[in-house]
Structures are given as structure tokens and as C-alpha cells.
PDB file of C-alpha atoms in Angstrom:
ATOM      1  CA  MET A   2      -5.033  17.756 -11.484  1.00 59.00           C
ATOM      2  CA  ASN A   3      -1.942  15.628 -12.058  1.00 81.00           C
ATOM      3  CA  LEU A   4      -0.992  13.468  -8.781  1.00 83.00           C
ATOM      4  CA  LYS A   5       2.814  14.443  -9.408  1.00 86.00           C
ATOM      5  CA  ILE A   6       1.788  18.054  -8.942  1.00 93.00           C
ATOM      6  CA  ILE A   7      -0.563  17.270  -6.024  1.00 95.00           C
ATOM      7  CA  ASP A   8       2.450  15.610  -4.326  1.00 96.00           C
ATOM      8  CA  PHE A   9       4.555  18.670  -4.684  1.00 97.00           C
ATOM      9  CA  LEU A  10       1.624  20.664  -3.338  1.00 97.00           C
ATOM     10  CA  ILE A  11       0.951  18.413  -0.191  1.00 97.00           C
ATOM     11  CA  SER A  12       4.617  18.513   0.680  1.00 98.00           C
ATOM     12  CA  PHE A  13       4.848  22.205   0.133  1.00 98.00           C
ATOM     13  CA  GLY A  14       1.647  23.095   2.074  1.00 98.00           C
ATOM     14  CA  ALA A  15       2.278  20.466   4.907  1.00 98.00           C
ATOM     15  CA  GLY A  16       5.639  21.607   5.695  1.00 98.00           C
ATOM     16  CA  ALA A  17       4.171  25.483   5.837  1.00 98.00           C
ATOM     17  CA  LEU A  18       1.242  24.475   7.841  1.00 98.00           C
ATOM     18  CA  ILE A  19       3.030  22.328  10.431  1.00 98.00           C
ATOM     19  CA  ALA A  20       5.617  24.840  10.870  1.00 98.00           C
ATOM     20  CA  PHE A  21       3.226  27.765  11.105  1.00 97.00           C
ATOM     21  CA  GLY A  22       0.863  25.660  13.576  1.00 97.00           C
ATOM     22  CA  THR A  23       3.778  24.766  15.677  1.00 97.00           C
ATOM     23  CA  SER A  24       4.743  28.360  15.847  1.00 96.00           C
ATOM     24  CA  GLN A  25       1.149  29.496  17.022  1.00 96.00           C
ATOM     25  CA  ILE A  26       0.852  26.603  19.625  1.00 96.00           C
ATOM     26  CA  LEU A  27       4.227  26.860  21.617  1.00 96.00           C
ATOM     27  CA  PRO A  28       5.126  29.656  23.938  1.00 94.00           C
ATOM     28  CA  ASP A  29       8.215  32.060  22.984  1.00 89.00           C
ATOM     29  CA  SER A  30       9.190  31.730  26.697  1.00 91.00           C
ATOM     30  CA  TRP A  31      10.808  28.311  26.550  1.00 92.00           C
ATOM     31  CA  SER A  32      14.348  28.019  26.031  1.00 92.00           C
ATOM     32  CA  PRO A  33      15.563  27.083  22.171  1.00 89.00           C
ATOM     33  CA  LEU A  34      16.506  23.604  23.032  1.00 93.00           C
ATOM     34  CA  VAL A  35      13.158  22.680  24.706  1.00 95.00           C
ATOM     35  CA  LEU A  36      11.298  24.393  21.928  1.00 95.00           C
ATOM     36  CA  MET A  37      13.304  22.396  19.495  1.00 95.00           C
ATOM     37  CA  VAL A  38      12.311  19.160  21.031  1.00 96.00           C
ATOM     38  CA  ALA A  39       8.600  20.157  21.820  1.00 97.00           C
ATOM     39  CA  GLY A  40       8.405  21.381  18.077  1.00 97.00           C
ATOM     40  CA  GLY A  41       9.314  18.056  16.760  1.00 97.00           C
ATOM     41  CA  ILE A  42       6.825  16.304  18.946  1.00 97.00           C
ATOM     42  CA  THR A  43       3.956  18.947  18.019  1.00 97.00           C
ATOM     43  CA  GLY A  44       4.897  18.890  14.256  1.00 97.00           C
ATOM     44  CA  MET A  45       4.275  14.898  14.481  1.00 96.00           C
ATOM     45  CA  PHE A  46       0.938  15.436  16.132  1.00 96.00           C
ATOM     46  CA  LEU A  47      -0.286  17.922  13.861  1.00 97.00           C
ATOM     47  CA  SER A  48       0.518  15.608  10.754  1.00 96.00           C
ATOM     48  CA  LEU A  49      -1.910  13.302  12.118  1.00 95.00           C
ATOM     49  CA  PRO A  50      -5.177  15.271  11.073  1.00 96.00           C
ATOM     50  CA  LEU A  51      -3.242  16.177   7.767  1.00 97.00           C
ATOM     51  CA  MET A  52      -2.976  12.096   7.038  1.00 94.00           C
ATOM     52  CA  ILE A  53      -6.510  11.515   7.944  1.00 93.00           C
ATOM     53  CA  ILE A  54      -7.802  14.351   5.521  1.00 95.00           C
ATOM     54  CA  LEU A  55      -5.298  13.763   2.686  1.00 96.00           C
ATOM     55  CA  VAL A  56      -4.606   9.641   2.612  1.00 93.00           C
ATOM     56  CA  PRO A  57      -8.149   8.694   1.374  1.00 93.00           C
ATOM     57  CA  PRO A  58      -8.131  11.097  -1.747  1.00 93.00           C
ATOM     58  CA  PHE A  59      -4.396  11.044  -2.486  1.00 94.00           C
ATOM     59  CA  GLY A  60      -3.072   7.361  -1.549  1.00 92.00           C
ATOM     60  CA  ALA A  61      -1.641   5.808   1.731  1.00 91.00           C
ATOM     61  CA  PHE A  62       1.848   5.611   1.148  1.00 94.00           C
ATOM     62  CA  GLU A  63       2.569   8.615  -0.860  1.00 94.00           C
ATOM     63  CA  VAL A  64       0.853  10.928   1.645  1.00 96.00           C
ATOM     64  CA  MET A  65       1.932   8.979   4.709  1.00 95.00           C
ATOM     65  CA  ILE A  66       5.584   8.650   3.887  1.00 96.00           C
ATOM     66  CA  ALA A  67       5.987  12.284   2.798  1.00 97.00           C
ATOM     67  CA  LEU A  68       4.305  13.376   5.882  1.00 97.00           C
ATOM     68  CA  HIS A  69       6.335  11.531   8.257  1.00 96.00           C
ATOM     69  CA  LEU A  70       9.512  12.752   6.933  1.00 97.00           C
ATOM     70  CA  ILE A  71       8.077  16.520   6.855  1.00 98.00           C
ATOM     71  CA  ALA A  72       6.486  16.689  10.287  1.00 97.00           C
ATOM     72  CA  MET A  73       9.295  16.519  12.755  1.00 96.00           C
ATOM     73  CA  PRO A  74      11.770  18.765  11.053  1.00 97.00           C
ATOM     74  CA  ALA A  75       9.066  21.179  10.026  1.00 98.00           C
ATOM     75  CA  GLY A  76       7.832  21.384  13.654  1.00 97.00           C
ATOM     76  CA  MET A  77      11.368  21.929  15.083  1.00 97.00           C
ATOM     77  CA  ILE A  78      11.910  24.799  12.459  1.00 97.00           C
ATOM     78  CA  GLY A  79       8.670  26.305  13.384  1.00 97.00           C
ATOM     79  CA  ALA A  80       9.375  26.226  17.145  1.00 96.00           C
ATOM     80  CA  MET A  81      12.883  27.500  16.776  1.00 95.00           C
ATOM     81  CA  LEU A  82      11.603  30.432  14.843  1.00 95.00           C
ATOM     82  CA  ILE A  83       9.235  31.695  17.425  1.00 94.00           C
ATOM     83  CA  GLY A  84       9.786  35.206  18.138  1.00 89.00           C
ATOM     84  CA  VAL A  85      12.727  35.398  15.738  1.00 90.00           C
ATOM     85  CA  ALA A  86      11.171  35.535  12.430  1.00 92.00           C
ATOM     86  CA  PRO A  87       7.535  36.833  11.061  1.00 94.00           C
ATOM     87  CA  ASP A  88       4.995  34.448  10.434  1.00 93.00           C
ATOM     88  CA  TYR A  89       5.460  34.212   6.729  1.00 95.00           C
ATOM     89  CA  CYS A  90       8.965  33.276   7.162  1.00 96.00           C
ATOM     90  CA  VAL A  91       8.113  30.519   9.576  1.00 96.00           C
ATOM     91  CA  ALA A  92       5.659  29.129   6.713  1.00 97.00           C
ATOM     92  CA  VAL A  93       8.264  29.636   4.143  1.00 97.00           C
ATOM     93  CA  SER A  94      10.663  27.862   6.148  1.00 97.00           C
ATOM     94  CA  GLY A  95       8.387  24.853   6.736  1.00 97.00           C
ATOM     95  CA  ALA A  96       7.521  24.736   3.133  1.00 98.00           C
ATOM     96  CA  SER A  97      10.992  24.803   2.050  1.00 98.00           C
ATOM     97  CA  TRP A  98      11.592  21.543   4.027  1.00 98.00           C
ATOM     98  CA  GLY A  99       8.526  20.144   2.549  1.00 98.00           C
ATOM     99  CA  VAL A 100      10.097  20.748  -1.015  1.00 98.00           C
ATOM    100  CA  VAL A 101      13.196  19.204   0.044  1.00 98.00           C
ATOM    101  CA  VAL A 102      11.352  15.990   1.215  1.00 98.00           C
ATOM    102  CA  TRP A 103       9.529  16.046  -2.139  1.00 97.00           C
ATOM    103  CA  GLY A 104      12.816  16.053  -3.774  1.00 97.00           C
ATOM    104  CA  ILE A 105      14.262  13.132  -1.966  1.00 97.00           C
ATOM    105  CA  ILE A 106      11.219  11.028  -2.668  1.00 96.00           C
ATOM    106  CA  VAL A 107      11.127  11.907  -6.360  1.00 95.00           C
ATOM    107  CA  TYR A 108      15.070  11.036  -6.425  1.00 95.00           C
ATOM    108  CA  PHE A 109      14.375   7.674  -4.771  1.00 95.00           C
ATOM    109  CA  ASN A 110      11.579   6.872  -6.953  1.00 93.00           C
ATOM    110  CA  ARG A 111      13.724   7.370 -10.102  1.00 92.00           C
ATOM    111  CA  ARG A 112      16.738   5.503  -8.467  1.00 91.00           C
ATOM    112  CA  TYR A 113      14.285   2.347  -7.663  1.00 90.00           C
ATOM    113  CA  GLY A 114      13.031   2.411 -11.396  1.00 83.00           C
ATOM    114  CA  VAL A 115       9.419   2.905 -10.439  1.00 78.00           C
ATOM    115  CA  GLY A 116       6.930   2.163 -13.298  1.00 65.00           C
ATOM    116  CA  ARG A 117       9.405  -0.230 -15.068  1.00 65.00           C
ATOM    117  CA  VAL A 118       7.409  -3.516 -14.970  1.00 59.00           C
ATOM    118  CA  GLU A 119       9.943  -5.724 -16.369  1.00 53.00           C
ATOM    119  CA  GLN A 120      12.687  -6.307 -14.065  1.00 53.00           C
ATOM    120  CA  VAL A 121      13.314  -9.878 -13.967  1.00 54.00           C
ATOM    121  CA  ILE A 122      15.425 -11.324 -10.898  1.00 55.00           C
ATOM    122  CA  GLU A 123      18.625 -13.336 -11.844  1.00 49.00           C
TER     123      GLU A 123
ATOM    124  CA  MET B  11     -14.142 -18.864  17.682  1.00 43.00           C
ATOM    125  CA  SER B  12     -13.189 -20.654  14.478  1.00 48.00           C
ATOM    126  CA  ASP B  13      -9.817 -19.845  12.895  1.00 51.00           C
ATOM    127  CA  SER B  14     -11.819 -18.502   9.883  1.00 51.00           C
ATOM    128  CA  THR B  15     -13.871 -16.277  11.955  1.00 48.00           C
ATOM    129  CA  THR B  16     -10.518 -14.814  13.811  1.00 49.00           C
ATOM    130  CA  ARG B  17      -9.018 -14.090  10.466  1.00 55.00           C
ATOM    131  CA  LYS B  18     -12.115 -12.303   9.338  1.00 57.00           C
ATOM    132  CA  GLY B  19     -11.369  -9.679  11.760  1.00 59.00           C
ATOM    133  CA  ASN B  20     -13.851  -6.575  10.985  1.00 73.00           C
ATOM    134  CA  TYR B  21     -13.537  -6.494   7.069  1.00 79.00           C
ATOM    135  CA  ASP B  22     -17.440  -6.665   7.064  1.00 77.00           C
ATOM    136  CA  GLY B  23     -17.377  -3.389   8.932  1.00 74.00           C
ATOM    137  CA  ALA B  24     -14.537  -1.786   6.969  1.00 77.00           C
ATOM    138  CA  ALA B  25     -16.306  -2.671   3.805  1.00 77.00           C
ATOM    139  CA  LYS B  26     -18.662   0.470   4.086  1.00 82.00           C
ATOM    140  CA  PHE B  27     -15.377   2.724   3.976  1.00 83.00           C
ATOM    141  CA  PHE B  28     -13.265   0.732   1.870  1.00 84.00           C
ATOM    142  CA  ASP B  29     -13.879   2.284  -1.409  1.00 85.00           C
ATOM    143  CA  ILE B  30     -13.243   5.863  -0.037  1.00 86.00           C
ATOM    144  CA  LEU B  31     -10.300   4.931   2.035  1.00 85.00           C
ATOM    145  CA  ARG B  32      -8.800   3.170  -1.133  1.00 87.00           C
ATOM    146  CA  SER B  33      -9.954   5.770  -3.588  1.00 88.00           C
ATOM    147  CA  GLY B  34      -6.688   7.630  -3.879  1.00 90.00           C
ATOM    148  CA  ASP B  35      -4.444   4.468  -4.261  1.00 90.00           C
ATOM    149  CA  SER B  36      -6.904   3.078  -6.922  1.00 90.00           C
ATOM    150  CA  ARG B  37      -6.437   6.303  -8.998  1.00 90.00           C
ATOM    151  CA  ARG B  38      -2.758   6.306  -8.437  1.00 91.00           C
ATOM    152  CA  TRP B  39      -2.239   2.709  -9.294  1.00 92.00           C
ATOM    153  CA  SER B  40      -4.888   2.290 -12.090  1.00 93.00           C
ATOM    154  CA  ASP B  41      -2.404   2.600 -15.149  1.00 92.00           C
ATOM    155  CA  VAL B  42       0.257   0.314 -13.668  1.00 93.00           C
ATOM    156  CA  GLN B  43      -2.155  -2.129 -12.813  1.00 94.00           C
ATOM    157  CA  LYS B  44      -3.528  -2.258 -16.178  1.00 95.00           C
ATOM    158  CA  GLN B  45      -0.230  -3.002 -17.650  1.00 94.00           C
ATOM    159  CA  PHE B  46       0.689  -5.279 -14.990  1.00 94.00           C
ATOM    160  CA  PHE B  47      -2.666  -7.236 -15.210  1.00 96.00           C
ATOM    161  CA  SER B  48      -2.423  -7.735 -18.991  1.00 95.00           C
ATOM    162  CA  GLN B  49      -0.447 -10.779 -18.503  1.00 95.00           C
ATOM    163  CA  LEU B  50      -3.541 -12.445 -16.777  1.00 96.00           C
ATOM    164  CA  LYS B  51      -4.723 -15.488 -18.926  1.00 95.00           C
ATOM    165  CA  GLY B  52      -6.350 -18.792 -18.505  1.00 95.00           C
ATOM    166  CA  ARG B  53      -8.312 -19.850 -15.363  1.00 96.00           C
ATOM    167  CA  VAL B  54      -7.591 -17.055 -12.794  1.00 97.00           C
ATOM    168  CA  LEU B  55      -7.865 -17.048  -9.000  1.00 98.00           C
ATOM    169  CA  TYR B  56      -8.401 -13.877  -7.685  1.00 97.00           C
ATOM    170  CA  VAL B  57      -7.684 -13.770  -3.775  1.00 97.00           C
ATOM    171  CA  GLY B  58      -9.119 -10.907  -1.660  1.00 94.00           C
ATOM    172  CA  ILE B  59     -11.351  -9.395  -4.322  1.00 95.00           C
ATOM    173  CA  GLY B  60     -12.598  -6.958  -1.677  1.00 92.00           C
ATOM    174  CA  THR B  61     -15.256  -4.413  -3.094  1.00 93.00           C
ATOM    175  CA  GLY B  62     -13.694  -5.214  -6.545  1.00 94.00           C
ATOM    176  CA  GLN B  63     -11.771  -2.019  -7.068  1.00 94.00           C
ATOM    177  CA  GLU B  64      -9.254  -3.564  -9.361  1.00 95.00           C
ATOM    178  CA  ILE B  65     -11.798  -5.288 -11.824  1.00 96.00           C
ATOM    179  CA  VAL B  66     -11.726  -2.230 -14.133  1.00 95.00           C
ATOM    180  CA  ASN B  67      -7.987  -2.721 -14.648  1.00 96.00           C
ATOM    181  CA  PHE B  68      -8.496  -6.455 -15.783  1.00 97.00           C
ATOM    182  CA  PRO B  69      -8.100  -7.049 -19.446  1.00 96.00           C
ATOM    183  CA  PRO B  70     -11.458  -8.354 -20.723  1.00 96.00           C
ATOM    184  CA  GLY B  71     -12.451 -11.863 -21.278  1.00 95.00           C
ATOM    185  CA  LEU B  72     -10.841 -13.665 -18.346  1.00 96.00           C
ATOM    186  CA  ASP B  73     -12.310 -16.605 -16.572  1.00 97.00           C
ATOM    187  CA  ILE B  74     -11.947 -15.516 -12.850  1.00 97.00           C
ATOM    188  CA  VAL B  75     -12.793 -17.201  -9.648  1.00 97.00           C
ATOM    189  CA  ALA B  76     -12.970 -14.476  -7.032  1.00 97.00           C
ATOM    190  CA  ILE B  77     -12.515 -15.361  -3.173  1.00 97.00           C
ATOM    191  CA  ASP B  78     -12.851 -13.175  -0.113  1.00 95.00           C
ATOM    192  CA  ILE B  79     -13.153 -13.795   3.460  1.00 93.00           C
ATOM    193  CA  SER B  80     -16.083 -10.791   4.223  1.00 92.00           C
ATOM    194  CA  GLU B  81     -19.481 -11.365   2.793  1.00 93.00           C
ATOM    195  CA  GLU B  82     -19.945  -7.728   3.035  1.00 92.00           C
ATOM    196  CA  MET B  83     -17.182  -6.837   0.730  1.00 93.00           C
ATOM    197  CA  LEU B  84     -18.443  -9.427  -1.952  1.00 95.00           C
ATOM    198  CA  LYS B  85     -21.769  -7.752  -1.832  1.00 95.00           C
ATOM    199  CA  ARG B  86     -20.326  -4.462  -2.494  1.00 94.00           C
ATOM    200  CA  ALA B  87     -18.239  -6.203  -5.388  1.00 95.00           C
ATOM    201  CA  GLN B  88     -21.271  -7.354  -7.154  1.00 96.00           C
ATOM    202  CA  ASP B  89     -22.039  -4.158  -9.363  1.00 95.00           C
ATOM    203  CA  ARG B  90     -18.411  -4.247 -10.481  1.00 96.00           C
ATOM    204  CA  ILE B  91     -18.394  -8.169 -11.112  1.00 97.00           C
ATOM    205  CA  SER B  92     -21.866  -7.596 -13.159  1.00 96.00           C
ATOM    206  CA  SER B  93     -20.324  -4.977 -15.250  1.00 96.00           C
ATOM    207  CA  TYR B  94     -17.017  -7.023 -16.179  1.00 96.00           C
ATOM    208  CA  PRO B  95     -16.765  -8.020 -19.791  1.00 96.00           C
ATOM    209  CA  GLY B  96     -15.823 -11.680 -19.019  1.00 95.00           C
ATOM    210  CA  THR B  97     -16.625 -14.331 -16.218  1.00 96.00           C
ATOM    211  CA  ILE B  98     -16.192 -13.625 -12.477  1.00 97.00           C
ATOM    212  CA  LYS B  99     -17.494 -16.106  -9.966  1.00 97.00           C
ATOM    213  CA  PRO B 100     -17.359 -14.696  -6.280  1.00 96.00           C
ATOM    214  CA  ILE B 101     -17.009 -17.116  -3.552  1.00 96.00           C
ATOM    215  CA  LEU B 102     -16.907 -16.699   0.204  1.00 96.00           C
ATOM    216  CA  MET B 103     -13.710 -18.396   1.539  1.00 95.00           C
ATOM    217  CA  ASP B 104     -10.420 -18.177   3.411  1.00 95.00           C
ATOM    218  CA  ALA B 105      -7.353 -18.109   1.529  1.00 95.00           C
ATOM    219  CA  HIS B 106      -5.320 -20.091   4.212  1.00 95.00           C
ATOM    220  CA  ALA B 107      -7.399 -23.240   3.470  1.00 95.00           C
ATOM    221  CA  THR B 108      -9.385 -22.960   0.056  1.00 95.00           C
ATOM    222  CA  SER B 109     -11.644 -26.062  -1.172  1.00 95.00           C
ATOM    223  CA  PHE B 110     -10.143 -25.936  -4.674  1.00 97.00           C
ATOM    224  CA  GLU B 111      -8.862 -29.078  -6.260  1.00 96.00           C
ATOM    225  CA  ASP B 112      -4.959 -29.327  -6.568  1.00 96.00           C
ATOM    226  CA  ASN B 113      -3.355 -27.887  -9.885  1.00 96.00           C
ATOM    227  CA  SER B 114      -6.735 -26.123 -10.881  1.00 96.00           C
ATOM    228  CA  PHE B 115      -5.713 -22.539 -11.761  1.00 97.00           C
ATOM    229  CA  ASP B 116      -3.267 -21.175 -14.344  1.00 97.00           C
ATOM    230  CA  MET B 117      -2.774 -18.164 -12.547  1.00 97.00           C
ATOM    231  CA  VAL B 118      -3.190 -16.727  -9.123  1.00 98.00           C
ATOM    232  CA  LEU B 119      -3.571 -12.870  -8.479  1.00 97.00           C
ATOM    233  CA  THR B 120      -3.171 -11.241  -5.298  1.00 97.00           C
ATOM    234  CA  VAL B 121      -3.530  -7.532  -4.824  1.00 96.00           C
ATOM    235  CA  CYS B 122      -2.852  -6.037  -1.069  1.00 93.00           C
ATOM    236  CA  VAL B 123      -3.662  -9.534   0.216  1.00 95.00           C
ATOM    237  CA  LEU B 124      -0.181 -10.815   1.491  1.00 96.00           C
ATOM    238  CA  CYS B 125       0.177  -7.998   3.674  1.00 93.00           C
ATOM    239  CA  THR B 126      -3.270  -8.584   5.169  1.00 92.00           C
ATOM    240  CA  VAL B 127      -3.450 -12.536   5.674  1.00 93.00           C
ATOM    241  CA  GLU B 128      -2.584 -13.692   9.217  1.00 92.00           C
ATOM    242  CA  LYS B 129      -0.185 -16.192   7.853  1.00 95.00           C
ATOM    243  CA  PRO B 130       1.201 -15.229   4.594  1.00 96.00           C
ATOM    244  CA  VAL B 131       3.624 -18.179   3.896  1.00 97.00           C
ATOM    245  CA  GLN B 132       0.488 -20.576   4.643  1.00 97.00           C
ATOM    246  CA  VAL B 133      -1.606 -18.670   2.081  1.00 97.00           C
ATOM    247  CA  LEU B 134       1.071 -18.848  -0.411  1.00 97.00           C
ATOM    248  CA  GLU B 135       1.681 -22.557  -0.113  1.00 97.00           C
ATOM    249  CA  GLU B 136      -2.100 -23.036  -0.185  1.00 97.00           C
ATOM    250  CA  LEU B 137      -2.339 -21.005  -3.446  1.00 97.00           C
ATOM    251  CA  LYS B 138       0.887 -23.204  -4.782  1.00 97.00           C
ATOM    252  CA  ARG B 139      -1.279 -26.192  -4.258  1.00 97.00           C
ATOM    253  CA  VAL B 140      -4.091 -24.949  -6.429  1.00 97.00           C
ATOM    254  CA  LEU B 141      -1.906 -23.361  -9.208  1.00 97.00           C
ATOM    255  CA  LYS B 142      -0.924 -25.738 -11.971  1.00 97.00           C
ATOM    256  CA  PRO B 143       2.769 -26.779 -12.279  1.00 96.00           C
ATOM    257  CA  GLY B 144       4.339 -23.918 -14.216  1.00 96.00           C
ATOM    258  CA  GLY B 145       1.392 -21.497 -13.196  1.00 97.00           C
ATOM    259  CA  THR B 146       2.025 -17.977 -12.345  1.00 97.00           C
ATOM    260  CA  LEU B 147       1.398 -16.143  -9.360  1.00 97.00           C
ATOM    261  CA  VAL B 148       0.832 -12.328  -9.967  1.00 97.00           C
ATOM    262  CA  SER B 149       1.195 -10.156  -6.874  1.00 97.00           C
ATOM    263  CA  PHE B 150       0.538  -6.212  -6.615  1.00 96.00           C
ATOM    264  CA  GLU B 151       1.647  -5.770  -2.762  1.00 96.00           C
ATOM    265  CA  HIS B 152       3.117  -3.449  -0.385  1.00 95.00           C
ATOM    266  CA  VAL B 153       6.286  -4.328   1.703  1.00 96.00           C
ATOM    267  CA  GLN B 154       8.703  -3.067   4.208  1.00 96.00           C
ATOM    268  CA  SER B 155      11.226  -0.759   2.587  1.00 96.00           C
ATOM    269  CA  ARG B 156      14.861  -1.625   2.627  1.00 94.00           C
ATOM    270  CA  ASN B 157      15.780   2.066   2.709  1.00 95.00           C
ATOM    271  CA  PRO B 158      15.954   3.223   6.623  1.00 95.00           C
ATOM    272  CA  LEU B 159      14.703   6.606   5.311  1.00 95.00           C
ATOM    273  CA  PHE B 160      11.180   5.036   4.569  1.00 96.00           C
ATOM    274  CA  ALA B 161      11.268   1.998   6.626  1.00 96.00           C
ATOM    275  CA  TRP B 162      11.031   3.867  10.126  1.00 94.00           C
ATOM    276  CA  PRO B 163       7.695   5.587   9.062  1.00 93.00           C
ATOM    277  CA  LEU B 164       6.370   2.200   8.149  1.00 95.00           C
ATOM    278  CA  LEU B 165       7.494   0.592  11.386  1.00 95.00           C
ATOM    279  CA  LEU B 166       6.143   3.762  13.311  1.00 92.00           C
ATOM    280  CA  MET B 167       2.870   3.358  11.626  1.00 91.00           C
ATOM    281  CA  ASN B 168       2.683  -0.543  11.663  1.00 94.00           C
ATOM    282  CA  PRO B 169       0.859  -1.081  15.202  1.00 94.00           C
ATOM    283  CA  PHE B 170      -1.832   1.596  14.084  1.00 89.00           C
ATOM    284  CA  SER B 171      -2.202  -0.225  10.788  1.00 88.00           C
ATOM    285  CA  LEU B 172      -2.509  -3.555  12.262  1.00 89.00           C
ATOM    286  CA  LYS B 173      -5.031  -2.277  14.690  1.00 86.00           C
ATOM    287  CA  LEU B 174      -7.229  -0.239  12.277  1.00 81.00           C
ATOM    288  CA  ALA B 175      -7.119  -2.124   9.057  1.00 80.00           C
ATOM    289  CA  GLY B 176      -5.403  -5.477   9.919  1.00 83.00           C
ATOM    290  CA  THR B 177      -2.649  -4.780   7.525  1.00 89.00           C
ATOM    291  CA  SER B 178       1.008  -5.213   8.285  1.00 94.00           C
ATOM    292  CA  LEU B 179       3.297  -2.378   6.793  1.00 95.00           C
ATOM    293  CA  ILE B 180       6.584  -4.271   7.434  1.00 95.00           C
ATOM    294  CA  ARG B 181       6.115  -7.916   5.640  1.00 96.00           C
ATOM    295  CA  ASP B 182       9.067  -9.229   3.446  1.00 96.00           C
ATOM    296  CA  THR B 183       6.723 -10.375   0.666  1.00 96.00           C
ATOM    297  CA  ALA B 184       9.505 -11.587  -1.580  1.00 96.00           C
ATOM    298  CA  LYS B 185      11.094 -13.667   1.058  1.00 96.00           C
ATOM    299  CA  ASN B 186       7.660 -15.264   1.872  1.00 97.00           C
ATOM    300  CA  ILE B 187       7.142 -16.092  -1.935  1.00 97.00           C
ATOM    301  CA  ARG B 188      10.464 -17.691  -1.933  1.00 96.00           C
ATOM    302  CA  SER B 189       9.738 -19.611   1.306  1.00 97.00           C
ATOM    303  CA  ALA B 190       6.718 -20.881   0.003  1.00 97.00           C
ATOM    304  CA  GLY B 191       8.436 -22.623  -2.920  1.00 96.00           C
ATOM    305  CA  TYR B 192       7.774 -20.314  -5.867  1.00 97.00           C
ATOM    306  CA  ASP B 193      10.483 -19.061  -8.336  1.00 96.00           C
ATOM    307  CA  LEU B 194      10.233 -15.141  -8.122  1.00 95.00           C
ATOM    308  CA  LEU B 195      10.821 -13.919 -11.678  1.00 94.00           C
ATOM    309  CA  VAL B 196      10.011 -10.272 -11.598  1.00 92.00           C
ATOM    310  CA  ASP B 197      10.202  -7.634  -8.668  1.00 93.00           C
ATOM    311  CA  SER B 198       9.264  -4.098 -10.066  1.00 93.00           C
ATOM    312  CA  ASN B 199       8.638  -0.961  -7.826  1.00 94.00           C
ATOM    313  CA  VAL B 200       5.525   1.142  -8.042  1.00 94.00           C
ATOM    314  CA  TYR B 201       6.305   3.593  -5.207  1.00 94.00           C
ATOM    315  CA  LEU B 202       9.698   3.784  -3.804  1.00 94.00           C
ATOM    316  CA  ASP B 203      10.590   0.249  -2.781  1.00 93.00           C
ATOM    317  CA  ILE B 204       7.261  -0.180  -0.899  1.00 96.00           C
ATOM    318  CA  VAL B 205       4.705  -0.761  -3.337  1.00 95.00           C
ATOM    319  CA  LYS B 206       5.600  -3.609  -5.644  1.00 95.00           C
ATOM    320  CA  MET B 207       4.657  -5.956  -8.478  1.00 95.00           C
ATOM    321  CA  PHE B 208       5.758  -9.558  -8.321  1.00 96.00           C
ATOM    322  CA  THR B 209       5.537 -12.474 -10.939  1.00 96.00           C
ATOM    323  CA  SER B 210       6.288 -15.765  -9.581  1.00 97.00           C
ATOM    324  CA  LYS B 211       6.090 -19.179 -11.078  1.00 96.00           C
ATOM    325  CA  LYS B 212       5.211 -22.652  -9.330  1.00 96.00           C
ATOM    326  CA  PRO B 213       8.089 -24.924 -10.369  1.00 95.00           C
ATOM    327  CA  GLU B 214       7.080 -27.581 -12.926  1.00 89.00           C
ATOM    328  CA  ARG B 215       7.939 -30.439 -10.347  1.00 73.00           C
TER     329      ARG B 215
END
């Protein structure tokens, strides 16, 4: 499969998984502020196994940078939606953040002229 | 313990998993490397051959001397070396202090080496010594991003990367190349402003 499509699927899936996973781990009895902070930390931890699994087949930097940018906010989203929204809404919200990060990376890749071999320094 | 032994780190141990760990990178960078390496010609010094994953991206018919600090890596590169349609002579050697004569190579190639060696400027100066005047240094390397959005994940991961793989994620390789006295001619991006291709010249005098 085209690696550009895989990048999109990784961001989409990682956002959904991290948000959903965080919402299942943290208790709904905590205050929203504590949940937000704990969600960010949990999200970061949940991204680690995903990195270990995804880096070898799909590339170190492409996976690592995306997951770092996705993990904390997706965890926060998942935590803050505990008890407020159904599971599928939590997953879709996390996936949406993943798509935003994918878009940011695509934007900067174009801005940096990725793939243009000739770029002579003046 | 000698300097060379210290620098050797655990690359012999890492050799077993190297192909698996780098399989994604190899797939991603294959096409752009083929294009970038097409400029290789003459007598080439390939620094840090590893398990030889980049050999398939070389143009045919080159005369290459390939060095690496790990014996196990060189052993695992042997099949790829044998199947290359050209000449590759593998040598166990530390890039910080090679045994080649001055001005003996037309081109020097580094692939993800300047992020890994202990003293990158010292290595670059050594490579400049063995390059002929006007010779070309061709480098495919990853560096620290200048964009804060992408720089902080690299900063965060750097201690783990140094410990597990001996690779720094936060080096300024363009600055190191200039510090070593090369003229940096080309600086192209492969992924964001993190994975890069540099082409530099050793001044004629």
C-alpha cells in the first residue's frame, strides 16, 4: 500500500486508539482538570507501544513525529469526554485530531520542498 | 579500553535487528536515495556501510571502499556486497581515524553516520583529509528540526535514542559540515526538515 495512505491511516488510527484507550483507563470520578492532565500523560504512555510496533515497518521519523504530536492532545480529548460522550464519539474525536496532525505534517512537507533534490545554497 | 572500542558501542549486537528496524526507512527512502546517489562516480569511500541496506540504491559499476566499525555489520553486508554489479571492498575501520592516504578518494558517502559517530566534526575533518581537492562529500542524514513543532519530539526522544541506538536526533549536521571546512552546496529535505541530503565540496586549496 502507498506509504502516503499508510501515514494517513496511522494518524487516524492512533488518534482514535489513544483517545479511546485513555477513556477506558481513567475513572470518570476525577475532576475535568485532573482528567485533562492525566489524559495527556496517559496518551503519551499509550503512544509508546504504538511506536514500537509501527516504527520498524513504516519508518522511524514518519511514525515518531506524528505519534508525538497526536498522543498528548488525543489523550486529553479522550479523558475529557469520559462520561460525556459515547465510545464511538471519543474515538472519532481522537481520530479527528490525528487527521489534523497528518494535515500539519503534509503542509510542512510541502513547505520544506520535500523531494526536491536540487537546492543549491547561495 | 581503546577509543575505537568505546565508539564501537553495541553495533555488533544491534546488527541482528538492524535490517528489521530499518526496513521502513529503507522502503521510504529508496527512490530518493537512488536519485541522490546517481551523482556518485570515481573512487568512492562509503562510511558506515552497516548491513549494506543502501547498496541496492547505488548506480552500477562504482569502485567503492566501504568501512564500518562493526565486524558483525560487515558480515551481514556480505551478501549485498557480493550481489552489487560493481566493486565494493569492505574494511573494518573507525571513521574518526582511517588508515587511507591523503587525497585518495573522489567522493565520500555517509548515510545516517554523522548522527551516530561520537565526534562528527573530527570524522568530517578526517574524511576531508582523504578526499581529493575538489572532491565531493555526499551525505544522507537526519538532523534536528528548526521548527519548534517538530524539534521538541526529537529533543524528548534523544536520550532514549542515544541510549538504545547510539544515535543523536538533535545534531546540526549542516553546521558541522561547514565547521569541518567544506563548502556546503546542496541542502535538500527528504522528510520535513529532519531527514536531509547534503552535497559538499572539499575546497581546491
